[in-house]
JSON list of C-alpha atoms in Angstrom, two decimals:
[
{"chain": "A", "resi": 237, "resn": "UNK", "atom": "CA", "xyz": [0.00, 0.00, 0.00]},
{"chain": "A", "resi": 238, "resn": "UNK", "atom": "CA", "xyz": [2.67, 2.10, 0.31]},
{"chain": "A", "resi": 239, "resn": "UNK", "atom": "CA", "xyz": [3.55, 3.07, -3.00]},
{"chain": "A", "resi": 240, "resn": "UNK", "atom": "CA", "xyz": [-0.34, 3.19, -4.17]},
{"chain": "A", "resi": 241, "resn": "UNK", "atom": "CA", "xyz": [-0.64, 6.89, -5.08]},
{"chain": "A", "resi": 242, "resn": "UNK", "atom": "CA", "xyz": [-0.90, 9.58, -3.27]},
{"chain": "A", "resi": 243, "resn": "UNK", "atom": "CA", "xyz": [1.20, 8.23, -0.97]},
{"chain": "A", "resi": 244, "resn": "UNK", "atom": "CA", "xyz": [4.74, 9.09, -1.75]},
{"chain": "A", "resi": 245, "resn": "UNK", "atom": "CA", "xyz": [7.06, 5.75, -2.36]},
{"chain": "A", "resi": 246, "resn": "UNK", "atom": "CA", "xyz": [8.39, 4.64, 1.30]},
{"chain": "A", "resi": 247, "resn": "UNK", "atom": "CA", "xyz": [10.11, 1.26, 2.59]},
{"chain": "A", "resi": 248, "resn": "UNK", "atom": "CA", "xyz": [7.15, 0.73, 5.43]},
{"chain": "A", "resi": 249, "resn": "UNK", "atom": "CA", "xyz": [3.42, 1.85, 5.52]},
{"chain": "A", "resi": 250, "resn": "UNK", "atom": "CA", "xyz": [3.54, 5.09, 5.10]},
{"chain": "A", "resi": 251, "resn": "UNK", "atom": "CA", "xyz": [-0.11, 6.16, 5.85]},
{"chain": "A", "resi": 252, "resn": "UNK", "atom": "CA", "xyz": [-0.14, 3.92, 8.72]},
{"chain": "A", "resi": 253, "resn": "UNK", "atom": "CA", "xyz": [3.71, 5.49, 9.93]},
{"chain": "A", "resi": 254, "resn": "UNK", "atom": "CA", "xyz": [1.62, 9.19, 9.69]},
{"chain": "A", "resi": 255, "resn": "UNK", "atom": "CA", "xyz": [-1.33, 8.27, 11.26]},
{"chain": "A", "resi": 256, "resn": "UNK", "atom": "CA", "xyz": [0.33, 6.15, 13.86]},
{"chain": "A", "resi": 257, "resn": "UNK", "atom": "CA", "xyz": [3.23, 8.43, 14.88]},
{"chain": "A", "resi": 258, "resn": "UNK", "atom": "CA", "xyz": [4.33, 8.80, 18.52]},
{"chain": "A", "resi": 259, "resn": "UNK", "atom": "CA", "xyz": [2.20, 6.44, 19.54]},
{"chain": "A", "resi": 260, "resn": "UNK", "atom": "CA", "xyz": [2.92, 4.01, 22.04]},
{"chain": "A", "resi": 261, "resn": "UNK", "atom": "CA", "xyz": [1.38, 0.42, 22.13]},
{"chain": "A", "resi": 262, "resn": "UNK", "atom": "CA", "xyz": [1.38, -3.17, 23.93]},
{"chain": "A", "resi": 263, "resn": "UNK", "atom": "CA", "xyz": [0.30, -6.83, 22.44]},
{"chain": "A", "resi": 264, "resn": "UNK", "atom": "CA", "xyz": [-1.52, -8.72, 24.55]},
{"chain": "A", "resi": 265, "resn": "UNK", "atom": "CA", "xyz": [-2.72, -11.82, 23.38]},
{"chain": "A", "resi": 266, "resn": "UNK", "atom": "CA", "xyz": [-6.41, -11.91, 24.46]},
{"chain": "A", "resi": 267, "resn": "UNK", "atom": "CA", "xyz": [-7.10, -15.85, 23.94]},
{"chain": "A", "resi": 268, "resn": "UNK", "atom": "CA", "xyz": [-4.87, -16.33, 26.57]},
{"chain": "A", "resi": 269, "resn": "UNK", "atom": "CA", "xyz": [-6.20, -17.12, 30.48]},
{"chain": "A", "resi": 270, "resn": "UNK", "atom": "CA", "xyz": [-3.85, -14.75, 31.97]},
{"chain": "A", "resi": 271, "resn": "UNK", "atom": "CA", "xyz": [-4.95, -11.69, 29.29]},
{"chain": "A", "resi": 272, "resn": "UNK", "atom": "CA", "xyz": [-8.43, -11.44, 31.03]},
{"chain": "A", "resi": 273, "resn": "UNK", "atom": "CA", "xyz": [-6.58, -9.85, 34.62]},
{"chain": "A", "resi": 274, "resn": "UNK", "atom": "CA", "xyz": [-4.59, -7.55, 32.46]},
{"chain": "A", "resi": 275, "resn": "UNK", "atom": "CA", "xyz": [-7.46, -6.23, 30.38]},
{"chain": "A", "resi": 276, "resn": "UNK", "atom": "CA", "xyz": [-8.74, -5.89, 33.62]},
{"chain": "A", "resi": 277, "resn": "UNK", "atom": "CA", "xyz": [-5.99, -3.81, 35.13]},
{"chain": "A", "resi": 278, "resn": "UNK", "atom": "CA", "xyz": [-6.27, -1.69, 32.19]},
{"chain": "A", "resi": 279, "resn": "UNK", "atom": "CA", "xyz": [-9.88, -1.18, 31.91]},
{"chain": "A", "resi": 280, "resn": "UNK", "atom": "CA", "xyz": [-9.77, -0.45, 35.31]},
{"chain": "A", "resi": 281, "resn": "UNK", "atom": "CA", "xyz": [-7.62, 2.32, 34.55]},
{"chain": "A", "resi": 282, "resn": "UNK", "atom": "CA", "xyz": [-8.84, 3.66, 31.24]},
{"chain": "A", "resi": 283, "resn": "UNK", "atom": "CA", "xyz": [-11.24, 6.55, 31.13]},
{"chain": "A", "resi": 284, "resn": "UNK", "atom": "CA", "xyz": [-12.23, 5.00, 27.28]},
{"chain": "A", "resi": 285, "resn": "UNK", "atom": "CA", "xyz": [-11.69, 1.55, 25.66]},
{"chain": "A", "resi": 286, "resn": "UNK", "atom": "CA", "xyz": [-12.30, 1.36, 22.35]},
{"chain": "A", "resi": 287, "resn": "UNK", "atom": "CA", "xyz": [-12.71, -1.65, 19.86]},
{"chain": "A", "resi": 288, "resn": "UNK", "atom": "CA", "xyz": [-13.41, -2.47, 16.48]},
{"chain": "A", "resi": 289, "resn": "UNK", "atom": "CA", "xyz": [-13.51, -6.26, 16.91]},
{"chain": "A", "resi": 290, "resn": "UNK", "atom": "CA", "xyz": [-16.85, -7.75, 15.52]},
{"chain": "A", "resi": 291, "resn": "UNK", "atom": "CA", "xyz": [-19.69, -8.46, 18.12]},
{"chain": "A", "resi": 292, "resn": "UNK", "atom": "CA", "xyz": [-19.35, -11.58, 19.32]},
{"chain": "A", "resi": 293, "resn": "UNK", "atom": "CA", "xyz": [-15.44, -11.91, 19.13]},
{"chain": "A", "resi": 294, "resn": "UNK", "atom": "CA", "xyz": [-15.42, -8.98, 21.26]},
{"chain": "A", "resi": 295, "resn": "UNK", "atom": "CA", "xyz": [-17.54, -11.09, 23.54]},
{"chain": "A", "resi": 296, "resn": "UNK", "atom": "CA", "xyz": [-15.48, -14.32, 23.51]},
{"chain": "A", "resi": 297, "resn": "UNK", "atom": "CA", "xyz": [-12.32, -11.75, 24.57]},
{"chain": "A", "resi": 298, "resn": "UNK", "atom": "CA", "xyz": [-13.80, -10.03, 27.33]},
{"chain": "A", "resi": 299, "resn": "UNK", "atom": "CA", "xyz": [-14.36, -6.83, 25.67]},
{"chain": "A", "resi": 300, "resn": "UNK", "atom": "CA", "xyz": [-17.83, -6.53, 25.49]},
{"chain": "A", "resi": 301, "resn": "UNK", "atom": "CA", "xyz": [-19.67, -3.38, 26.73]},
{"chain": "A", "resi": 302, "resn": "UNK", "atom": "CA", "xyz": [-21.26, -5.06, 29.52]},
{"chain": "A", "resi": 303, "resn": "UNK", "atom": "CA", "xyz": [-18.33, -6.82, 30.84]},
{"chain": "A", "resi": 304, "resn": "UNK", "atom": "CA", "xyz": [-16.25, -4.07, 30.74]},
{"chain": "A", "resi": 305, "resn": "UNK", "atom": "CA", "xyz": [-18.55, -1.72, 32.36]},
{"chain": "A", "resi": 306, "resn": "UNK", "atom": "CA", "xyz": [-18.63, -4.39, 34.87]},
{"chain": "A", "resi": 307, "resn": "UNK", "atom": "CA", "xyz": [-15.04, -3.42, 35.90]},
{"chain": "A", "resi": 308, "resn": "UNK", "atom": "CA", "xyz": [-14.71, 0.15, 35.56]},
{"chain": "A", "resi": 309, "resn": "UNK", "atom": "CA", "xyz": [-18.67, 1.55, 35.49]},
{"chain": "A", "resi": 310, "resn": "UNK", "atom": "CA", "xyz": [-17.18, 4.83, 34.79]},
{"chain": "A", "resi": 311, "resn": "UNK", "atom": "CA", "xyz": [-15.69, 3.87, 31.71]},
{"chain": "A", "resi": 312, "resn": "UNK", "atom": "CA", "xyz": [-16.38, 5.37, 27.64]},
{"chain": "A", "resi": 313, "resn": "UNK", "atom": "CA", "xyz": [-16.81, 2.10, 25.80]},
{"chain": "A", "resi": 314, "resn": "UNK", "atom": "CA", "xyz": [-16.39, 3.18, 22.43]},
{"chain": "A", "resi": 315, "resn": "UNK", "atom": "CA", "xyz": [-17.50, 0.47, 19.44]},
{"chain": "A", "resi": 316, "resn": "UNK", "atom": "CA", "xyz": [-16.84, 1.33, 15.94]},
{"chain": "A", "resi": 317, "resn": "UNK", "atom": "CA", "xyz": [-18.15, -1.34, 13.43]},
{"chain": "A", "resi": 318, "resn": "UNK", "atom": "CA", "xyz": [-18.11, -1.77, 9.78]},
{"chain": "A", "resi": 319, "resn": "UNK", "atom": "CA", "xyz": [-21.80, -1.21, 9.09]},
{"chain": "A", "resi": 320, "resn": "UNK", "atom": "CA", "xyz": [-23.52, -0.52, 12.35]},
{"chain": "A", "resi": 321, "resn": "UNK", "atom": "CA", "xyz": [-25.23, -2.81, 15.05]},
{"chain": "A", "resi": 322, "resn": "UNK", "atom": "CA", "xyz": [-28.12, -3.78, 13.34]},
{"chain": "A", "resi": 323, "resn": "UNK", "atom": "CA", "xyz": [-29.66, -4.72, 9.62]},
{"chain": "A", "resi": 324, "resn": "UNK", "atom": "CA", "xyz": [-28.49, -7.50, 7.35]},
{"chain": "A", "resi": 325, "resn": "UNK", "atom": "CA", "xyz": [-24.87, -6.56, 7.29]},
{"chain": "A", "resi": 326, "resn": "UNK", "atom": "CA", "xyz": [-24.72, -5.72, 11.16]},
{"chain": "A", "resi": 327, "resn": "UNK", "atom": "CA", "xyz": [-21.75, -8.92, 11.30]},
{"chain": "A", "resi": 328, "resn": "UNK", "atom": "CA", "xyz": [-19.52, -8.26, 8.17]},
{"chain": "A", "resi": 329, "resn": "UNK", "atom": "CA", "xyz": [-16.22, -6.57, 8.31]},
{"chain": "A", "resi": 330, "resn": "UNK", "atom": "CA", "xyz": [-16.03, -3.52, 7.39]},
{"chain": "A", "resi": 331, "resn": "UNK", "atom": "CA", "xyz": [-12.59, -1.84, 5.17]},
{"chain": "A", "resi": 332, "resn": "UNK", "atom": "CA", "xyz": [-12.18, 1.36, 4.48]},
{"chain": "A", "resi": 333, "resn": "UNK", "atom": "CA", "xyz": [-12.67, 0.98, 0.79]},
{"chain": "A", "resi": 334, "resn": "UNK", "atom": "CA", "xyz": [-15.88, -1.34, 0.81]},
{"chain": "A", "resi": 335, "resn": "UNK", "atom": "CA", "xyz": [-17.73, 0.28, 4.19]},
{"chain": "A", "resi": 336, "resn": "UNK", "atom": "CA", "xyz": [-16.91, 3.92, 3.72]},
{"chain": "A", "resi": 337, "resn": "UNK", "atom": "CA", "xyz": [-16.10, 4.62, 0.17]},
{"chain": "A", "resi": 338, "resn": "UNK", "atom": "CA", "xyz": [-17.90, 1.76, -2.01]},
{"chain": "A", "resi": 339, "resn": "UNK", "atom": "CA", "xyz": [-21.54, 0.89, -0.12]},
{"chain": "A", "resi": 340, "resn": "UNK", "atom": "CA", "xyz": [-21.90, 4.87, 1.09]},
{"chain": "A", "resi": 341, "resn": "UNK", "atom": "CA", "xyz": [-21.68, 6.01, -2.36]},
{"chain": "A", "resi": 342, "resn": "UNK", "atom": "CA", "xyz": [-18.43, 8.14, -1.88]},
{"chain": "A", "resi": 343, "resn": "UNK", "atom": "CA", "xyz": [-16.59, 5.96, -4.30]},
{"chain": "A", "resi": 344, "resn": "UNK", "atom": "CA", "xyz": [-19.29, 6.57, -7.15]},
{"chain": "A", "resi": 345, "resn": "UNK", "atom": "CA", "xyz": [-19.86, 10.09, -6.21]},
{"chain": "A", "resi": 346, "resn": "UNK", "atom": "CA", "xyz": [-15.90, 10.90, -6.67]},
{"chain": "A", "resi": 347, "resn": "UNK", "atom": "CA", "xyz": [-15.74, 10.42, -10.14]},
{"chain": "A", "resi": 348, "resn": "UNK", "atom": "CA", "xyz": [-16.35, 12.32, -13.73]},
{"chain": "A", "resi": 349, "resn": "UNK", "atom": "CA", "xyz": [-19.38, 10.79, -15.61]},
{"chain": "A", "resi": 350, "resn": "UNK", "atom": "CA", "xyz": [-18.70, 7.56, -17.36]},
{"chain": "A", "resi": 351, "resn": "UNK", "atom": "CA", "xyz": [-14.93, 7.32, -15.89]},
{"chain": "A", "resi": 352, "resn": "UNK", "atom": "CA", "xyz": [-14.16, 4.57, -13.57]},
{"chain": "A", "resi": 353, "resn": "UNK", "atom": "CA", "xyz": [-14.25, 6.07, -9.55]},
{"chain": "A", "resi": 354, "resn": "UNK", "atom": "CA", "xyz": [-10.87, 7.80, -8.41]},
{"chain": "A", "resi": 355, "resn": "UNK", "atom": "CA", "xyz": [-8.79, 5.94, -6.03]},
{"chain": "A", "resi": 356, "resn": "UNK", "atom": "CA", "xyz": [-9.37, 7.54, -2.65]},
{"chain": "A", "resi": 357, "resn": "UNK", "atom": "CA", "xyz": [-6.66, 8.40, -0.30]},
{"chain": "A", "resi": 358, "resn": "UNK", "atom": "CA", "xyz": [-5.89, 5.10, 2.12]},
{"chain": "A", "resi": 359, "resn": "UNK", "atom": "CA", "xyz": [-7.22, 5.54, 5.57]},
{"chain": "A", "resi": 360, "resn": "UNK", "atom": "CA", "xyz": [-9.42, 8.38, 4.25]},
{"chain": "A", "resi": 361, "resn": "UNK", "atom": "CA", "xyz": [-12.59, 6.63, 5.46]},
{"chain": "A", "resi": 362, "resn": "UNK", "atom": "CA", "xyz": [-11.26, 5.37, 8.64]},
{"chain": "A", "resi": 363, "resn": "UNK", "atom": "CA", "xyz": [-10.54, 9.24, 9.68]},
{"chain": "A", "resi": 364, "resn": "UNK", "atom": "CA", "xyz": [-14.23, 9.90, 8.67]},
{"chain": "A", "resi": 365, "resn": "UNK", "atom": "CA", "xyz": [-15.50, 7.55, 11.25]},
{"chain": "A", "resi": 366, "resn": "UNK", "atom": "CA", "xyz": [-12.97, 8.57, 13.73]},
{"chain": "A", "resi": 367, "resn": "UNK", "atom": "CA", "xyz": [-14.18, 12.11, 13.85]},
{"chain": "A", "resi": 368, "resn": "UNK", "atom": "CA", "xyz": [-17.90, 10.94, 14.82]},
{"chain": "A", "resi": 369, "resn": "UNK", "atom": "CA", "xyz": [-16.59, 8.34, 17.54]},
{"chain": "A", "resi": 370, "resn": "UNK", "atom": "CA", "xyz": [-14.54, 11.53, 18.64]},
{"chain": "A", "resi": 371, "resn": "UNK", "atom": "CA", "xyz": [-16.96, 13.42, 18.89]},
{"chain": "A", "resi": 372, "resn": "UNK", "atom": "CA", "xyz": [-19.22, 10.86, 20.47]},
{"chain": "A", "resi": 373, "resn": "UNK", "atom": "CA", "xyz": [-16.16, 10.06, 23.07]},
{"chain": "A", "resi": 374, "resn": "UNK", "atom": "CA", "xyz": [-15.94, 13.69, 24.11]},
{"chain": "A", "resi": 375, "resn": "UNK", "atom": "CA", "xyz": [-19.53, 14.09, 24.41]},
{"chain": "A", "resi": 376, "resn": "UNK", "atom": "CA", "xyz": [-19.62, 10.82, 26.82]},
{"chain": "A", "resi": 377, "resn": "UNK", "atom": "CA", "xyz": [-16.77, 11.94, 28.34]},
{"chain": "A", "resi": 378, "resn": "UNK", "atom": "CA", "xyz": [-18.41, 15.28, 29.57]},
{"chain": "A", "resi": 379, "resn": "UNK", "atom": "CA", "xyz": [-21.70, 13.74, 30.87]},
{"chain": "A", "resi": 380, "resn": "UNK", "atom": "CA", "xyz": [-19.25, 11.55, 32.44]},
{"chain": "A", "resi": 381, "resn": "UNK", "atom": "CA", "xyz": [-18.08, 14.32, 34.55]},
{"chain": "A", "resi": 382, "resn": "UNK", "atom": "CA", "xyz": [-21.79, 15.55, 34.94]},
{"chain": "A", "resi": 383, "resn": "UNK", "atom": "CA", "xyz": [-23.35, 12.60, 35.99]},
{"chain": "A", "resi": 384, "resn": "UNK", "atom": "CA", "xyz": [-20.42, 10.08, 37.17]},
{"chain": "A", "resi": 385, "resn": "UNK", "atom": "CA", "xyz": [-21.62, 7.55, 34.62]},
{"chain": "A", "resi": 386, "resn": "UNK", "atom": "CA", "xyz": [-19.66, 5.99, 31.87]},
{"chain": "A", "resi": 387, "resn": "UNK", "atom": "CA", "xyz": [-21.50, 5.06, 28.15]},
{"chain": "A", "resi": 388, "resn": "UNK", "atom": "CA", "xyz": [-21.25, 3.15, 25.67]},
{"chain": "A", "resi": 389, "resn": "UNK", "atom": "CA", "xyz": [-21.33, 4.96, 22.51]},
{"chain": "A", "resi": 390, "resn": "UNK", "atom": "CA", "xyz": [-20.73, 3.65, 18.45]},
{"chain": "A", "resi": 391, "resn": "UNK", "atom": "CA", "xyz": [-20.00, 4.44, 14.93]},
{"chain": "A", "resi": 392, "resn": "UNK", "atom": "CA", "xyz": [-19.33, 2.30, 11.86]},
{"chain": "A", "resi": 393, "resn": "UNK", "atom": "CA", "xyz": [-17.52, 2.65, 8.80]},
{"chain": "A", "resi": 394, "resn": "UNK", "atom": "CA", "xyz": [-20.82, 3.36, 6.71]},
{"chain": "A", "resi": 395, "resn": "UNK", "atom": "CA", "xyz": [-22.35, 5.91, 9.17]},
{"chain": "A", "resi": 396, "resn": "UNK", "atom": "CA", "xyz": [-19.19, 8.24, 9.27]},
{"chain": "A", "resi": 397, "resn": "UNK", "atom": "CA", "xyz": [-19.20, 8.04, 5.58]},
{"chain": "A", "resi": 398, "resn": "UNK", "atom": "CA", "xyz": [-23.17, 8.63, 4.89]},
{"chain": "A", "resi": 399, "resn": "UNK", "atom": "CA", "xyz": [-22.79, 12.28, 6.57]},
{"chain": "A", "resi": 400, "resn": "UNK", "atom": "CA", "xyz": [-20.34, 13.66, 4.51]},
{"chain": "A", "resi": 401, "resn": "UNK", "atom": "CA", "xyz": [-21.90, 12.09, 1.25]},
{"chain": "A", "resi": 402, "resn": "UNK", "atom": "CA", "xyz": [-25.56, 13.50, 2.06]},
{"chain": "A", "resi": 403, "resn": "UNK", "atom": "CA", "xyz": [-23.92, 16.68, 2.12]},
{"chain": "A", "resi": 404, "resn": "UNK", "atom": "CA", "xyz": [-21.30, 17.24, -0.44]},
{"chain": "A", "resi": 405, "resn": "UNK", "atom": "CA", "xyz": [-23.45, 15.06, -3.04]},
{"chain": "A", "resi": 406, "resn": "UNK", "atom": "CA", "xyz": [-26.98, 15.70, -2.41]},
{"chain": "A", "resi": 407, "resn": "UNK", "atom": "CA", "xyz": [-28.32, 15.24, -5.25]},
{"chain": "A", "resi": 408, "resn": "UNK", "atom": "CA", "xyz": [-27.03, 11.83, -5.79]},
{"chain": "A", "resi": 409, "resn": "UNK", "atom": "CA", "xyz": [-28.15, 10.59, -1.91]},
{"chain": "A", "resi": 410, "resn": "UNK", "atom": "CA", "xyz": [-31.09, 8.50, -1.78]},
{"chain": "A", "resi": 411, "resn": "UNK", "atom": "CA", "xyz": [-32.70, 11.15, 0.11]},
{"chain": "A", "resi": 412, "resn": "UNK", "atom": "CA", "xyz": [-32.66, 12.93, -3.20]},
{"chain": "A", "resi": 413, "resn": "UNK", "atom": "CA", "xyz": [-34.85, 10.81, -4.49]},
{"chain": "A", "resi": 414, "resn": "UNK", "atom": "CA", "xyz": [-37.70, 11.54, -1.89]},
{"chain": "A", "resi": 415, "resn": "UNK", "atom": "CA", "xyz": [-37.36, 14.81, -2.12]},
{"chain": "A", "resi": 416, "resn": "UNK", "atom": "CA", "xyz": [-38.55, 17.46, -4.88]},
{"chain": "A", "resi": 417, "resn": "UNK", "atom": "CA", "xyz": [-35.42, 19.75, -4.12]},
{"chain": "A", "resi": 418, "resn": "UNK", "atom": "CA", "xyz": [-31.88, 18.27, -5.73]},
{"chain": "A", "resi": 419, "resn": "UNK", "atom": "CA", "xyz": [-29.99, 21.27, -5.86]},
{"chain": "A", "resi": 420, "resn": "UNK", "atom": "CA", "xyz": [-28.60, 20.90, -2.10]},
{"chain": "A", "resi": 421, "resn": "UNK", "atom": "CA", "xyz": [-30.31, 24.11, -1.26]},
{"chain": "A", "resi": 422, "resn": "UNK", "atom": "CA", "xyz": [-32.98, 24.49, 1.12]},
{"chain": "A", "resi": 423, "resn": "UNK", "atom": "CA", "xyz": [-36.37, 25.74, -0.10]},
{"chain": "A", "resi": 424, "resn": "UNK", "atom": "CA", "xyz": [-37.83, 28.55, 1.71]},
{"chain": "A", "resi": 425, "resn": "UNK", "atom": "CA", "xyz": [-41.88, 28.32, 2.62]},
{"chain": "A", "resi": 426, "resn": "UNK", "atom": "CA", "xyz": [-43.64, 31.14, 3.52]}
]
């Protein structure tokens, strides 16, 4: 992926190197007996946990919402899926390119007519979806402080790429299609 345009030719991951810089991180291996006491220990700790494991792995691991808030009740479980908690597609993985850019439209919407779709940026997607569970993390965060009580709050893939494409592209959203006005302008009733 490296060398896939527009990323500039580099020996390693180079989106991954500039998303992930400074960083610090640790490997535990979660099917493992004694992983449960350290997730523990850190859960304990954390003010937010966040996964993107699919429901029901997350589960067999011991990161599910309810288990987690079990240890630390104050805690901002954050869960960011491929195409959201419910609907036909609720257990698929989500990628960047298939969740966000291909089944939201983005992908289609990006192109000139009758070309083939540009080739988004890598990542692009993922920081789309990491805005709203930003947002949503902050937001938890500060009833936290009002109320004492942790949350569990979520995002997928699809939903942080939906927004943007409803707005920059209205006229190609399936909203567009129940609605008289195409333009992206608001009409004005008296």
């Amino acid at each position: 992926m490296s060398s896939v345009p527009p990323s500039p030719r580099a020996q390693a991951n180079y989106s991954w190197h500039l998303a992930n810089r400074n960083k610090r991180g640790m490997v535990i291996d979660l099917k493992s007996p004694a992983a449960t006491e350290v997730l523990k220990r850190l859960v304990d700790w954390a003010d937010v946990v966040i996964t993107n494991f699919p429901h029901g792995t997350r589960e067999k691991l011991h990161l599910g919402y309810e288990e987690v808030a079990g240890w630390n009740p104050r805690v901002v479980y954050a869960d960011i899926t491929g195409f959201g908690d419910a609907g036909p597609d609720a257990g698929q993985p989500g990628f960047d390119l298939t969740a966000a850019w291909s089944r939201s439209g983005l992908l289609a919407s990006t192109r000139d007519a009758g070309a083939p779709p540009t080739v988004p940026v890598w990542g692009s997607g993922d920081y789309m979806s990491a805005i709203a569970i930003y947002a949503a993390v902050v937001t938890a965060l500060y009833r936290r402080e009002r109320t004492g009580q942790g949350a569990s709050v979520g995002t997928s893939l699809l939903a942080g790429a939906s927004g943007p494409r409803e707005r920059l592209w209205p006229a190609h959203s399936p909203a567009a299609h129940r609605s008289s006005c195409t333009t992206g302008r608001r009409r004005r009733t008296r």
